[in-house]
C-alpha cells in the first residue's frame, strides 16, 4: 500500500506550497528544510486542516484529498497542546477510541496496554500539567497508536525535549511502527532526526521549491553540507 | 536579596496596605465618626436579599446570553465584525443616567419596541419591575461579558480544535471537551465582576424596578449617610456588604481569589468547531439579537446628540479636558498600583500570605463606592482643600477602585510568565529590579494596554464618588451632563452624552490599538 | 516611584497655594445646580463681590440633602461661613446639629406664610406639584383624588434620596393623615416608577415615558421663558400645595459672621431676588422691583399654601416614608 502525493498544492493563507512524493506503508518519510519553507503546511494539508487546491493525494488507490480529517489514514501529533488539559492521561488516550467511548472493561484494557507500551501506566490518572514534557509526548503517541491509523504525522513534536529524551522517544516510535507496520511522516529542521528516522526525504528550500530524494541519494548528495 | 527588590517589595506592601485600608479603613472611619451601633433590622435584611438576588439574576442572565453570542460572533464572518468587536465595550462607560434614558427610549412605553408592537396592534408592555432591572443591567454588562468571552474563545489553542476534527468530535463532544473547560476557567471571574457591579449601584434597579421594593444596599447606605446622617448605620451596612461580597468573591473564584480575565483577541480563520445548518441559523439569530440590543440604544443617543448639536461652550471644552485629565490620572495611579501588587503577589513564596494578598486586593471591588468616598472625605477635608483638588481626588479614587479590574486582567499573565521564565530569570541573573521592565511589561504589553484602556474609558464616564461632597465649578464631563439635566437642559444633555460616548470610544480605541513602538519597529526593519 | 509621589504631593500643595486668600474670603456652601452655569450662583457672586470687597467662593455638594450631609460630616471643622439651599423639610435635623448661629437680621419677606426664625433666612420658595404635557394630557387632574382615579402615569422621586420625593410623602401624610395608607394604595397604579433624584424623573417626563412628574409649579415657566414651549403645565390641586422654602444660614464656626450676615441680607435684596427666580426657577422670597415674565405667576394666586414647620416635618417623616415604602410595593 502506498501514500502518494502528485503535484499536491497546499494553500495556507496567501501562501502555497507544492510537493510530490510517494511512501510505502511501513517506510518513513521526512519533510526536511528550514523554518518557514512550508513543511508544516504540507503536513496540515495531508491531515486535512489546510485545503489541497491542486493535484491529488492518493492512499491505497483512493483519492483522499477532499475527505474529512477524521476519515484520513493519518494521526497528526502537534508540537504542543496535544492533550486536553482537563482530562487525565488515560481519559485523553481513551478519546482515541472515539469521542463517545466509555471507560468500560474492554476499553480500559486497551488503554492500559498502550499505557504499558509507552511506559505511562503509573501516570495514567494524572493531569497533563502534572507530568513532564517527555511524558506528554508519550501520551500523545499512545493516543495515536490506539487509533490504529497507518500513518503518524509528526510536526516537530520533540522540539521542546532535550536530545536524549528525543532519541528515547524516537526509538520508541521506531519500535512500535516496525512492530505494527506503520509509517511516520516527520517534519523537522534537524538533520539528525532525519538520519535517525531513515527513509526517504522531501527537501524544502526557502524559495518554496520541494525535491523528493530516495534515502541513499539524499545522504550521498547532502551529507557533507549537513555535517558542516 | 538586592537593595532594589527590597524597595519594590516594600512599595508593593505599601500598595497592598493602602488597598486594604480602602475596605476596612473606610468602614472604620465611618464607625469612629458615629456614636452608637445597633443590629440589623428586618428592613435591612430584606434589602440585602433583594440586592443579592437581583445581582445574581443579572449576572447569570448576562453570562448565559453572552456565551452563545460571543460564540456566534467568534465563529462567523460577517459585515463589520472587527468594528463591532471593538465597539461593544462602550455602553459600559456611559453614566447611569444616560443608560437609563437609552433603555427608556428603546424599551419604554413610547420606546421604539413598543411603537413597533402597537403598530401591529398588540398591547404595549411595561418594562418596570424585575424585567426592567435585568434589561438595564444586562445592557450595561452584556457587552463587557461578550467582549471577554470572545477573548476566551480565541484563546482556545488551534491544535485543540484540529485535534477535535481529527478525533471526529461532534458539536456536543466539542463543547464538552474544548469549550466547556475554557468557560469554566473564565466565566466565574466575569460573573463575579457583573454580580458585584449590580450589587453596588442603585439607580438602575430603582428606576427600572419601578418602586421602593427595588431597594439595593447601596441605596440604603445612601439614605443613611445623606438623609439620616447616621454613619453608624452606614458603617454597619457596608461592613455587612463587604463581608458578604468578599465571601461570594472567594467562593466564586474557587477559594483562592484567583480572578482570570483573558483580553487578547486573536481572530483565526478556518479554525473553528463543528458547524451544522441549524447552528448556523442559531448563530445568526444571536448576532442579530445582540446587535439590535446593543446598538439601538447607542444609535438613539447618537441621533439625539446629532439632532441637538450645539456649539461647544468653553465650559464644555474645559469639562472634557478635565475628564481626560482625571482619566489619565486614574489610569496612571491604577497602573502603578496594580503592577506593584502583581509583582508582590507573584514574588510571594508563602502560599497563605499570597492568597491573603490576592483576596485582599480583589476585595476592593466589594467596597461601596459611596462609603469609600465618604471615608476619604472625612479623612481629608481638614487637611487639604477638597474642592480645589476635586479632579485629583476623583482620579485617585477612580484609579484605586478599579484596581481589581486591572488585577484580573494582569495577574494571570504575571503568573504565567513567572511560571515559565521565573527560573530562567534567576539563572541568567536578571537584576530583580529590572524584571518588571525587561520581562513583565514587554511580554504583557497587550494586557497592560487593555487594562489601561478599560480604566481610562470607565473613569471618563464615571461621576466619581468624591464629587458628592467636594464640589466645585471645575467639573468633569459627567458632572456637566448631570448639571445640564438638573437645569432642565435635556437636549444639550444628549449632545454631551454623544460627546462623552465618542470620547470614551476614541480613547479606548487609541490606547488599545495605538502602537507606541512605531519608531522602534521601523529602526529594526531598516 | 518617588518622583511620581512627589509630583502628586506637589500638585496638592500647588493647588492649595493658588487658592490662598488675599482679600477677605467668604465660603458659601450650596447645592450643585445652584452654582452651575445656568444657576444663580455666578451672577450672585459677581453682584455681591461688587459691594462687599471680598472674595466669594461657592463650594457645592450634590443636592440639598447632600449639602446638609456634608456640613454634618465636617462638623465644627467646616470651612463654610454660610450655607444656602437647605430645604425646610430637613431643617429640624439641621437645627439639632447645632452647627448654625442666629443671623440677627430683621427683614420682612413676601412669603405666603409668616416666617419667623432667627437662624434660617429664606431666599426663594416653591410649591411641589405634578407637571403634565397639555398636548398629551387633556384632563389635567385638579386633586390628588382625581389623579389617583385617572389612568395617568407619573414618575415620583424616592423620599429616601431626594428632597422633592420627601416633599411628596410629607404632603400626602399632611393631607390624608391616617388615611395616607389607603391613598398610597390608590395611587400605586399611577406610579410608573420611582427615581433616586429629580433629574431622572424629569428626564423620563421629557422623553414621554410618563404623563406627569413630581416637580414644582415653576417648572412650566422654564419651558415657556427659555424654550418658548407652552405645552408644559403644572396641575393645581384644590387641596393645596406643600411649600418648599429654601433657606440660608450662618455657620456657628465662621469667623466672618458679619460678612456672612451681609450675604444673607444680600440674598433677599432686590438685586439678588431679581436674579434668582429666572435662574433657579423658584419664586422670590421678597418681591423685587422688576416684573417677572407672566408665565411665572400663572395660577399662583389660586394655590392654597400648605406649610409644614420643621418640627412637624421631622415627626411625620419616618412614618410617612414607612407608609410609602409599604404601600407602594408592587
mmCIF file of C-alpha atoms in Angstrom, chain B residues 11 43 46 97 100-101 104-105 108-111 128 202-203 206-213 215 219 222-223 225-229 231 304 315 332-333 336 374 377-378 381-382 384-385 387-389 392 396 467-473 479-480 482-492 494, chain C residues 1 4 8 11-12 15-16 19 32-33 35-38 57-63 65-66 69-70 72-74 77-79 90 136 158-163 166 191-196 198-200 202-204 206-209 215 218-219 222-223 227 281 317-318 321 324-325 328-330:
data_model
loop_
_atom_site.group_PDB
_atom_site.id
_atom_site.type_symbol
_atom_site.label_atom_id
_atom_site.label_comp_id
_atom_site.label_asym_id
_atom_site.label_seq_id
_atom_site.Cartn_x
_atom_site.Cartn_y
_atom_site.Cartn_z
ATOM 1 C CA UNK B 11 6.393 49.564 47.757
ATOM 2 C CA UNK B 43 -35.890 46.103 56.515
ATOM 3 C CA UNK B 46 -34.981 42.466 53.042
ATOM 4 C CA UNK B 97 -28.491 58.344 33.918
ATOM 5 C CA UNK B 100 -31.481 54.730 31.803
ATOM 6 C CA UNK B 101 -32.645 57.233 29.199
ATOM 7 C CA UNK B 104 -36.387 54.039 28.107
ATOM 8 C CA UNK B 105 -36.051 55.210 24.527
ATOM 9 C CA UNK B 108 -40.151 52.287 27.402
ATOM 10 C CA UNK B 109 -43.857 52.936 26.900
ATOM 11 C CA UNK B 110 -43.127 55.121 23.905
ATOM 12 C CA UNK B 111 -39.873 53.426 23.040
ATOM 13 C CA UNK B 128 -40.802 48.256 35.015
ATOM 14 C CA UNK B 202 -28.808 51.671 42.913
ATOM 15 C CA UNK B 203 -30.156 53.934 40.188
ATOM 16 C CA UNK B 206 -34.699 51.642 41.491
ATOM 17 C CA UNK B 207 -35.794 53.413 38.300
ATOM 18 C CA UNK B 208 -36.346 50.325 36.182
ATOM 19 C CA UNK B 209 -37.530 48.282 39.139
ATOM 20 C CA UNK B 210 -40.414 50.690 39.446
ATOM 21 C CA UNK B 211 -40.853 51.011 43.187
ATOM 22 C CA UNK B 212 -39.456 51.042 46.686
ATOM 23 C CA UNK B 213 -39.191 47.263 46.795
ATOM 24 C CA UNK B 215 -34.008 48.966 47.031
ATOM 25 C CA UNK B 219 -29.450 52.987 48.222
ATOM 26 C CA UNK B 222 -27.016 56.489 50.543
ATOM 27 C CA UNK B 223 -30.078 57.124 52.643
ATOM 28 C CA UNK B 225 -25.339 58.831 55.008
ATOM 29 C CA UNK B 226 -27.083 61.622 53.132
ATOM 30 C CA UNK B 227 -30.554 61.769 54.627
ATOM 31 C CA UNK B 228 -30.168 60.436 58.122
ATOM 32 C CA UNK B 229 -26.593 61.447 58.742
ATOM 33 C CA UNK B 231 -22.796 56.989 59.936
ATOM 34 C CA UNK B 304 -30.393 62.621 19.615
ATOM 35 C CA UNK B 315 -17.230 75.113 29.909
ATOM 36 C CA UNK B 332 -1.607 56.146 35.884
ATOM 37 C CA UNK B 333 -2.381 55.512 39.537
ATOM 38 C CA UNK B 336 1.353 51.798 39.287
ATOM 39 C CA UNK B 374 -17.396 59.436 52.454
ATOM 40 C CA UNK B 377 -13.836 62.915 52.601
ATOM 41 C CA UNK B 378 -13.816 62.558 56.383
ATOM 42 C CA UNK B 381 -11.326 67.577 54.357
ATOM 43 C CA UNK B 382 -9.462 69.101 57.272
ATOM 44 C CA UNK B 384 -6.443 69.779 52.075
ATOM 45 C CA UNK B 385 -8.746 71.977 50.087
ATOM 46 C CA UNK B 387 -12.808 71.468 46.128
ATOM 47 C CA UNK B 388 -9.538 72.738 44.700
ATOM 48 C CA UNK B 389 -8.256 69.181 44.416
ATOM 49 C CA UNK B 392 -7.026 64.950 41.661
ATOM 50 C CA UNK B 396 -7.223 58.905 42.639
ATOM 51 C CA UNK B 467 -17.809 64.603 43.791
ATOM 52 C CA UNK B 468 -20.812 64.260 46.048
ATOM 53 C CA UNK B 469 -19.006 66.252 48.707
ATOM 54 C CA UNK B 470 -16.130 68.055 47.123
ATOM 55 C CA UNK B 471 -17.932 70.076 44.540
ATOM 56 C CA UNK B 472 -16.509 72.977 42.661
ATOM 57 C CA UNK B 473 -17.462 74.647 39.417
ATOM 58 C CA UNK B 479 -20.806 66.318 36.110
ATOM 59 C CA UNK B 480 -21.515 68.790 33.353
ATOM 60 C CA UNK B 482 -25.836 65.986 35.314
ATOM 61 C CA UNK B 483 -25.898 69.749 35.749
ATOM 62 C CA UNK B 484 -27.470 70.155 32.326
ATOM 63 C CA UNK B 485 -30.278 67.777 33.165
ATOM 64 C CA UNK B 486 -30.592 69.336 36.627
ATOM 65 C CA UNK B 487 -31.146 72.665 34.879
ATOM 66 C CA UNK B 488 -33.879 71.310 32.582
ATOM 67 C CA UNK B 489 -31.474 71.179 29.610
ATOM 68 C CA UNK B 490 -32.270 67.720 28.314
ATOM 69 C CA UNK B 491 -31.460 68.452 24.662
ATOM 70 C CA UNK B 492 -27.967 69.659 25.337
ATOM 71 C CA UNK B 494 -27.911 64.361 24.739
ATOM 72 C CA UNK C 1 8.030 55.930 42.241
ATOM 73 C CA UNK C 4 5.521 60.309 40.963
ATOM 74 C CA UNK C 8 1.462 64.181 43.380
ATOM 75 C CA UNK C 11 0.212 69.188 42.851
ATOM 76 C CA UNK C 12 -1.820 69.092 46.031
ATOM 77 C CA UNK C 15 -3.302 73.972 44.010
ATOM 78 C CA UNK C 16 -3.726 74.820 47.667
ATOM 79 C CA UNK C 19 -6.327 79.328 46.395
ATOM 80 C CA UNK C 32 -24.691 71.705 42.773
ATOM 81 C CA UNK C 33 -27.199 73.185 40.341
ATOM 82 C CA UNK C 35 -23.814 77.244 41.070
ATOM 83 C CA UNK C 36 -23.993 75.748 37.571
ATOM 84 C CA UNK C 37 -23.555 77.979 34.526
ATOM 85 C CA UNK C 38 -27.313 78.418 34.321
ATOM 86 C CA UNK C 57 -16.385 81.289 46.838
ATOM 87 C CA UNK C 58 -19.172 78.826 46.222
ATOM 88 C CA UNK C 59 -18.490 75.229 47.226
ATOM 89 C CA UNK C 60 -21.063 72.724 46.068
ATOM 90 C CA UNK C 61 -22.329 69.345 47.192
ATOM 91 C CA UNK C 62 -24.864 67.207 45.312
ATOM 92 C CA UNK C 63 -28.369 68.334 46.218
ATOM 93 C CA UNK C 65 -29.719 66.745 51.282
ATOM 94 C CA UNK C 66 -26.110 66.050 50.367
ATOM 95 C CA UNK C 69 -24.825 65.749 54.990
ATOM 96 C CA UNK C 70 -21.580 67.400 54.001
ATOM 97 C CA UNK C 72 -22.734 67.335 59.278
ATOM 98 C CA UNK C 73 -19.739 65.258 58.222
ATOM 99 C CA UNK C 74 -17.456 68.245 58.562
ATOM 100 C CA UNK C 77 -14.276 71.825 61.443
ATOM 101 C CA UNK C 78 -16.118 73.109 58.442
ATOM 102 C CA UNK C 79 -14.630 75.922 56.393
ATOM 103 C CA UNK C 90 -34.851 68.814 56.616
ATOM 104 C CA UNK C 136 -50.895 64.641 25.589
ATOM 105 C CA UNK C 158 -37.600 58.380 46.257
ATOM 106 C CA UNK C 159 -38.152 60.131 49.628
ATOM 107 C CA UNK C 160 -35.051 58.397 50.933
ATOM 108 C CA UNK C 161 -32.737 60.027 48.431
ATOM 109 C CA UNK C 162 -34.435 63.137 47.071
ATOM 110 C CA UNK C 163 -35.951 66.257 48.586
ATOM 111 C CA UNK C 166 -39.615 63.567 50.652
ATOM 112 C CA UNK C 191 -46.797 55.491 39.705
ATOM 113 C CA UNK C 192 -44.792 54.058 36.842
ATOM 114 C CA UNK C 193 -41.555 54.292 38.678
ATOM 115 C CA UNK C 194 -39.572 55.852 41.463
ATOM 116 C CA UNK C 195 -36.271 57.552 40.738
ATOM 117 C CA UNK C 196 -33.411 58.351 43.070
ATOM 118 C CA UNK C 198 -35.245 64.763 40.388
ATOM 119 C CA UNK C 199 -33.145 64.584 37.218
ATOM 120 C CA UNK C 200 -34.019 61.004 36.322
ATOM 121 C CA UNK C 202 -37.809 64.782 34.879
ATOM 122 C CA UNK C 203 -35.830 63.039 32.141
ATOM 123 C CA UNK C 204 -38.477 60.316 31.935
ATOM 124 C CA UNK C 206 -39.345 64.909 28.861
ATOM 125 C CA UNK C 207 -38.849 61.641 26.990
ATOM 126 C CA UNK C 208 -42.588 60.995 27.122
ATOM 127 C CA UNK C 209 -42.192 57.868 29.208
ATOM 128 C CA UNK C 215 -41.661 68.764 40.241
ATOM 129 C CA UNK C 218 -42.471 76.894 38.450
ATOM 130 C CA UNK C 219 -41.175 74.190 36.102
ATOM 131 C CA UNK C 222 -38.779 77.468 32.465
ATOM 132 C CA UNK C 223 -40.061 75.868 29.303
ATOM 133 C CA UNK C 227 -37.643 77.369 25.289
ATOM 134 C CA UNK C 281 -36.712 78.697 38.755
ATOM 135 C CA UNK C 317 -41.075 61.977 58.128
ATOM 136 C CA UNK C 318 -40.271 58.480 59.370
ATOM 137 C CA UNK C 321 -41.615 57.086 54.459
ATOM 138 C CA UNK C 324 -44.810 54.906 51.316
ATOM 139 C CA UNK C 325 -42.373 52.007 51.393
ATOM 140 C CA UNK C 328 -46.223 51.414 47.025
ATOM 141 C CA UNK C 329 -44.787 47.921 46.913
ATOM 142 C CA UNK C 330 -45.864 46.126 43.802
#
